[in-house]
């Protein structure tokens, strides 16, 4: 479990640094995801952290709203998830998920830890920060994503397939085969790596 917790913390640290660096006037900036502005990216991440607590029958700790204090809203949400990962009994519990039965720790990795990599990019693009992903993360997520069976990938791309308002991936964005792996990964999950140039 320690490796899972360490990876989660590394990703959460990167996202937190990004959130802290957002200037007040930038929170309404559009993100690469049409449904979210910069604040909406943080709101999504906080909400999904709350979802990760349901299998262990925990409620999110009291915290300011993302509207009032995005930084504090996120730091409280991550502390809740870290507490679960740091408890071997809770982290090792099995739960039912849209992708089958798995441990709580594995669900946290597959849902919020992996997603941090993409949402750091979303927030960076929305607020003019460095959007370079960790190359090891890119390689790992490329291997995972390109191994998803076509039928399941179609489900991931179908809005609402995993619940009202839930969209895992958007339609694939064509990216040149010779493009950097980060750009190709973004294209596979439905992000346009040239989004800034096309706004």
mmCIF file of N, CA and C in Angstrom, residues 100-176:
data_model
loop_
_atom_site.group_PDB
_atom_site.id
_atom_site.type_symbol
_atom_site.label_atom_id
_atom_site.label_comp_id
_atom_site.label_asym_id
_atom_site.label_seq_id
_atom_site.Cartn_x
_atom_site.Cartn_y
_atom_site.Cartn_z
ATOM 1 N N UNK A 100 -15.554 -3.318 -12.124
ATOM 2 C CA UNK A 100 -15.466 -4.597 -11.436
ATOM 3 C C UNK A 100 -15.062 -4.451 -9.989
ATOM 4 N N UNK A 101 -14.910 -5.581 -9.336
ATOM 5 C CA UNK A 101 -14.567 -5.585 -7.924
ATOM 6 C C UNK A 101 -13.056 -5.399 -7.756
ATOM 7 N N UNK A 102 -12.661 -4.532 -6.843
ATOM 8 C CA UNK A 102 -11.253 -4.240 -6.612
ATOM 9 C C UNK A 102 -11.081 -3.663 -5.223
ATOM 10 N N UNK A 103 -9.841 -3.529 -4.789
ATOM 11 C CA UNK A 103 -9.603 -2.918 -3.487
ATOM 12 C C UNK A 103 -9.863 -1.415 -3.560
ATOM 13 N N UNK A 104 -10.112 -0.838 -2.398
ATOM 14 C CA UNK A 104 -10.306 0.612 -2.320
ATOM 15 C C UNK A 104 -9.058 1.332 -2.818
ATOM 16 N N UNK A 105 -7.880 0.826 -2.452
ATOM 17 C CA UNK A 105 -6.633 1.461 -2.900
ATOM 18 C C UNK A 105 -6.527 1.462 -4.419
ATOM 19 N N UNK A 106 -6.873 0.338 -5.036
ATOM 20 C CA UNK A 106 -6.785 0.273 -6.495
ATOM 21 C C UNK A 106 -7.775 1.241 -7.136
ATOM 22 N N UNK A 107 -8.969 1.353 -6.572
ATOM 23 C CA UNK A 107 -9.932 2.293 -7.132
ATOM 24 C C UNK A 107 -9.408 3.724 -7.043
ATOM 25 N N UNK A 108 -8.783 4.050 -5.924
ATOM 26 C CA UNK A 108 -8.222 5.391 -5.776
ATOM 27 C C UNK A 108 -7.162 5.648 -6.834
ATOM 28 N N UNK A 109 -6.316 4.643 -7.087
ATOM 29 C CA UNK A 109 -5.285 4.791 -8.121
ATOM 30 C C UNK A 109 -5.921 4.999 -9.482
ATOM 31 N N UNK A 110 -6.892 4.153 -9.826
ATOM 32 C CA UNK A 110 -7.459 4.183 -11.175
ATOM 33 C C UNK A 110 -8.346 5.396 -11.424
ATOM 34 N N UNK A 111 -8.959 5.918 -10.366
ATOM 35 C CA UNK A 111 -9.904 7.026 -10.562
ATOM 36 C C UNK A 111 -9.250 8.383 -10.328
ATOM 37 N N UNK A 112 -8.672 8.613 -9.150
ATOM 38 C CA UNK A 112 -8.171 9.965 -8.878
ATOM 39 C C UNK A 112 -6.670 10.128 -9.068
ATOM 40 N N UNK A 113 -5.886 9.104 -8.753
ATOM 41 C CA UNK A 113 -4.440 9.271 -8.886
ATOM 42 C C UNK A 113 -4.030 9.400 -10.349
ATOM 43 N N UNK A 114 -4.530 8.520 -11.202
ATOM 44 C CA UNK A 114 -4.230 8.643 -12.629
ATOM 45 C C UNK A 114 -4.785 9.952 -13.201
ATOM 46 N N UNK A 115 -5.990 10.311 -12.772
ATOM 47 C CA UNK A 115 -6.620 11.510 -13.331
ATOM 48 C C UNK A 115 -5.871 12.790 -12.973
ATOM 49 N N UNK A 116 -5.154 12.790 -11.853
ATOM 50 C CA UNK A 116 -4.374 13.977 -11.505
ATOM 51 C C UNK A 116 -3.469 14.389 -12.662
ATOM 52 N N UNK A 117 -2.870 13.429 -13.322
ATOM 53 C CA UNK A 117 -1.920 13.729 -14.397
ATOM 54 C C UNK A 117 -2.595 14.561 -15.480
ATOM 55 N N UNK A 118 -3.820 14.191 -15.822
ATOM 56 C CA UNK A 118 -4.546 14.906 -16.863
ATOM 57 C C UNK A 118 -5.093 16.242 -16.356
ATOM 58 N N UNK A 119 -5.540 16.266 -15.105
ATOM 59 C CA UNK A 119 -6.125 17.506 -14.603
ATOM 60 C C UNK A 119 -5.073 18.555 -14.269
ATOM 61 N N UNK A 120 -3.847 18.123 -13.972
ATOM 62 C CA UNK A 120 -2.750 19.090 -13.868
ATOM 63 C C UNK A 120 -2.568 19.779 -15.227
ATOM 64 N N UNK A 121 -2.622 19.002 -16.303
ATOM 65 C CA UNK A 121 -2.498 19.576 -17.647
ATOM 66 C C UNK A 121 -3.656 20.516 -17.930
ATOM 67 N N UNK A 122 -4.880 20.109 -17.585
ATOM 68 C CA UNK A 122 -6.049 20.972 -17.797
ATOM 69 C C UNK A 122 -5.865 22.322 -17.120
ATOM 70 N N UNK A 123 -5.470 22.269 -15.852
ATOM 71 C CA UNK A 123 -5.336 23.506 -15.073
ATOM 72 C C UNK A 123 -4.161 24.339 -15.580
ATOM 73 N N UNK A 124 -3.091 23.669 -15.975
ATOM 74 C CA UNK A 124 -1.947 24.394 -16.521
ATOM 75 C C UNK A 124 -2.331 25.131 -17.789
ATOM 76 N N UNK A 125 -3.036 24.462 -18.689
ATOM 77 C CA UNK A 125 -3.441 25.107 -19.929
ATOM 78 C C UNK A 125 -4.403 26.266 -19.669
ATOM 79 N N UNK A 126 -5.272 26.100 -18.691
ATOM 80 C CA UNK A 126 -6.256 27.151 -18.393
ATOM 81 C C UNK A 126 -5.606 28.393 -17.786
ATOM 82 N N UNK A 127 -4.478 28.199 -17.086
ATOM 83 C CA UNK A 127 -3.905 29.308 -16.316
ATOM 84 C C UNK A 127 -2.486 29.674 -16.720
ATOM 85 N N UNK A 128 -1.999 29.137 -17.836
ATOM 86 C CA UNK A 128 -0.700 29.541 -18.346
ATOM 87 C C UNK A 128 0.491 29.007 -17.576
ATOM 88 N N UNK A 129 0.331 27.854 -16.917
ATOM 89 C CA UNK A 129 1.436 27.249 -16.180
ATOM 90 C C UNK A 129 2.099 26.155 -17.026
ATOM 91 N N UNK A 130 3.193 25.609 -16.511
ATOM 92 C CA UNK A 130 3.936 24.566 -17.227
ATOM 93 C C UNK A 130 3.063 23.316 -17.325
ATOM 94 N N UNK A 131 2.803 22.873 -18.545
ATOM 95 C CA UNK A 131 1.910 21.730 -18.739
ATOM 96 C C UNK A 131 2.652 20.436 -19.073
ATOM 97 N N UNK A 132 3.947 20.402 -18.801
ATOM 98 C CA UNK A 132 4.742 19.214 -19.088
ATOM 99 C C UNK A 132 4.430 18.115 -18.076
ATOM 100 N N UNK A 133 4.025 16.955 -18.573
ATOM 101 C CA UNK A 133 3.749 15.824 -17.708
ATOM 102 C C UNK A 133 5.042 15.063 -17.408
ATOM 103 N N UNK A 134 5.058 14.373 -16.284
ATOM 104 C CA UNK A 134 6.183 13.505 -15.949
ATOM 105 C C UNK A 134 6.279 12.406 -17.017
ATOM 106 N N UNK A 135 7.434 12.258 -17.672
ATOM 107 C CA UNK A 135 7.550 11.249 -18.744
ATOM 108 C C UNK A 135 7.209 9.830 -18.279
ATOM 109 N N UNK A 136 7.543 9.478 -17.048
ATOM 110 C CA UNK A 136 7.209 8.141 -16.549
ATOM 111 C C UNK A 136 5.695 7.968 -16.442
ATOM 112 N N UNK A 137 5.009 9.016 -15.989
ATOM 113 C CA UNK A 137 3.548 8.961 -15.928
ATOM 114 C C UNK A 137 2.969 8.807 -17.328
ATOM 115 N N UNK A 138 3.514 9.552 -18.270
ATOM 116 C CA UNK A 138 3.015 9.492 -19.643
ATOM 117 C C UNK A 138 3.177 8.081 -20.206
ATOM 118 N N UNK A 139 4.333 7.494 -20.006
ATOM 119 C CA UNK A 139 4.569 6.149 -20.526
ATOM 120 C C UNK A 139 3.652 5.120 -19.871
ATOM 121 N N UNK A 140 3.488 5.231 -18.550
ATOM 122 C CA UNK A 140 2.629 4.281 -17.846
ATOM 123 C C UNK A 140 1.175 4.430 -18.288
ATOM 124 N N UNK A 141 0.691 5.662 -18.377
ATOM 125 C CA UNK A 141 -0.707 5.886 -18.752
ATOM 126 C C UNK A 141 -0.951 5.569 -20.221
ATOM 127 N N UNK A 142 0.054 5.760 -21.066
ATOM 128 C CA UNK A 142 -0.079 5.362 -22.470
ATOM 129 C C UNK A 142 -0.275 3.861 -22.562
ATOM 130 N N UNK A 143 0.535 3.108 -21.825
ATOM 131 C CA UNK A 143 0.426 1.647 -21.846
ATOM 132 C C UNK A 143 -0.932 1.191 -21.332
ATOM 133 N N UNK A 144 -1.394 1.813 -20.269
ATOM 134 C CA UNK A 144 -2.689 1.435 -19.685
ATOM 135 C C UNK A 144 -3.831 1.790 -20.631
ATOM 136 N N UNK A 145 -3.800 3.002 -21.148
ATOM 137 C CA UNK A 145 -4.916 3.508 -21.956
ATOM 138 C C UNK A 145 -5.024 2.779 -23.293
ATOM 139 N N UNK A 146 -3.908 2.545 -23.938
ATOM 140 C CA UNK A 146 -3.955 1.891 -25.248
ATOM 141 C C UNK A 146 -4.255 0.400 -25.140
ATOM 142 N N UNK A 147 -4.215 -0.136 -23.923
ATOM 143 C CA UNK A 147 -4.560 -1.547 -23.720
ATOM 144 C C UNK A 147 -6.042 -1.744 -23.408
ATOM 145 N N UNK A 148 -6.791 -0.663 -23.262
ATOM 146 C CA UNK A 148 -8.219 -0.771 -22.956
ATOM 147 C C UNK A 148 -8.949 -1.359 -24.166
ATOM 148 N N UNK A 149 -9.745 -2.417 -23.983
ATOM 149 C CA UNK A 149 -10.485 -2.998 -25.117
ATOM 150 C C UNK A 149 -11.398 -1.961 -25.771
ATOM 151 N N UNK A 150 -11.591 -2.100 -27.068
ATOM 152 C CA UNK A 150 -12.358 -1.113 -27.839
ATOM 153 C C UNK A 150 -13.765 -0.916 -27.284
ATOM 154 N N UNK A 151 -14.432 -2.004 -26.890
ATOM 155 C CA UNK A 151 -15.800 -1.886 -26.387
ATOM 156 C C UNK A 151 -15.841 -1.073 -25.096
ATOM 157 N N UNK A 152 -14.854 -1.300 -24.225
ATOM 158 C CA UNK A 152 -14.813 -0.549 -22.973
ATOM 159 C C UNK A 152 -14.446 0.905 -23.230
ATOM 160 N N UNK A 153 -13.539 1.125 -24.177
ATOM 161 C CA UNK A 153 -13.179 2.501 -24.516
ATOM 162 C C UNK A 153 -14.388 3.251 -25.062
ATOM 163 N N UNK A 154 -15.223 2.594 -25.848
ATOM 164 C CA UNK A 154 -16.449 3.230 -26.337
ATOM 165 C C UNK A 154 -17.342 3.641 -25.173
ATOM 166 N N UNK A 155 -17.397 2.788 -24.155
ATOM 167 C CA UNK A 155 -18.203 3.115 -22.972
ATOM 168 C C UNK A 155 -17.608 4.317 -22.246
ATOM 169 N N UNK A 156 -16.282 4.337 -22.130
ATOM 170 C CA UNK A 156 -15.617 5.468 -21.480
ATOM 171 C C UNK A 156 -15.918 6.776 -22.210
ATOM 172 N N UNK A 157 -16.096 6.695 -23.520
ATOM 173 C CA UNK A 157 -16.333 7.910 -24.302
ATOM 174 C C UNK A 157 -17.813 8.291 -24.353
ATOM 175 N N UNK A 158 -18.688 7.477 -23.774
ATOM 176 C CA UNK A 158 -20.125 7.742 -23.816
ATOM 177 C C UNK A 158 -20.550 8.548 -22.591
ATOM 178 N N UNK A 159 -20.959 9.804 -22.759
ATOM 179 C CA UNK A 159 -21.386 10.606 -21.605
ATOM 180 C C UNK A 159 -22.520 9.919 -20.845
ATOM 181 N N UNK A 160 -22.379 9.851 -19.530
ATOM 182 C CA UNK A 160 -23.425 9.278 -18.691
ATOM 183 C C UNK A 160 -23.363 7.781 -18.525
ATOM 184 N N UNK A 161 -22.425 7.101 -19.196
ATOM 185 C CA UNK A 161 -22.364 5.636 -19.107
ATOM 186 C C UNK A 161 -22.041 5.164 -17.692
ATOM 187 N N UNK A 162 -21.341 5.975 -16.927
ATOM 188 C CA UNK A 162 -20.987 5.607 -15.550
ATOM 189 C C UNK A 162 -21.751 6.431 -14.520
ATOM 190 N N UNK A 163 -22.804 7.099 -14.959
ATOM 191 C CA UNK A 163 -23.616 7.890 -14.038
ATOM 192 C C UNK A 163 -23.932 9.239 -14.652
ATOM 193 N N UNK A 164 -24.980 9.887 -14.152
ATOM 194 C CA UNK A 164 -25.388 11.188 -14.694
ATOM 195 C C UNK A 164 -24.249 12.208 -14.652
ATOM 196 N N UNK A 165 -24.005 12.814 -15.791
ATOM 197 C CA UNK A 165 -22.991 13.863 -15.857
ATOM 198 C C UNK A 165 -21.555 13.370 -15.899
ATOM 199 N N UNK A 166 -21.349 12.043 -15.881
ATOM 200 C CA UNK A 166 -19.989 11.504 -15.870
ATOM 201 C C UNK A 166 -19.519 11.238 -17.291
ATOM 202 N N UNK A 167 -18.394 11.828 -17.647
ATOM 203 C CA UNK A 167 -17.771 11.566 -18.947
ATOM 204 C C UNK A 167 -16.305 11.273 -18.686
ATOM 205 N N UNK A 168 -15.880 10.050 -18.922
ATOM 206 C CA UNK A 168 -14.509 9.655 -18.608
ATOM 207 C C UNK A 168 -13.541 10.200 -19.648
ATOM 208 N N UNK A 169 -13.758 9.850 -20.912
ATOM 209 C CA UNK A 169 -12.936 10.344 -22.013
ATOM 210 C C UNK A 169 -13.834 10.981 -23.064
ATOM 211 N N UNK A 170 -13.282 11.959 -23.773
ATOM 212 C CA UNK A 170 -14.009 12.531 -24.885
ATOM 213 C C UNK A 170 -13.675 11.792 -26.171
ATOM 214 N N UNK A 171 -14.261 12.215 -27.290
ATOM 215 C CA UNK A 171 -13.911 11.615 -28.582
ATOM 216 C C UNK A 171 -12.418 11.784 -28.852
ATOM 217 N N UNK A 172 -11.806 10.775 -29.460
ATOM 218 C CA UNK A 172 -10.371 10.844 -29.721
ATOM 219 C C UNK A 172 -10.047 12.016 -30.642
ATOM 220 N N UNK A 173 -8.971 12.718 -30.320
ATOM 221 C CA UNK A 173 -8.488 13.831 -31.130
ATOM 222 C C UNK A 173 -7.328 13.320 -31.979
ATOM 223 N N UNK A 174 -7.421 13.408 -33.301
ATOM 224 C CA UNK A 174 -6.319 12.924 -34.153
ATOM 225 C C UNK A 174 -5.017 13.674 -33.854
ATOM 226 N N UNK A 175 -3.961 12.911 -33.639
ATOM 227 C CA UNK A 175 -2.635 13.480 -33.376
ATOM 228 C C UNK A 175 -1.633 12.727 -34.254
ATOM 229 N N UNK A 176 -0.698 13.434 -34.824
ATOM 230 C CA UNK A 176 0.286 12.823 -35.713
ATOM 231 C C UNK A 176 1.068 11.719 -35.009
#
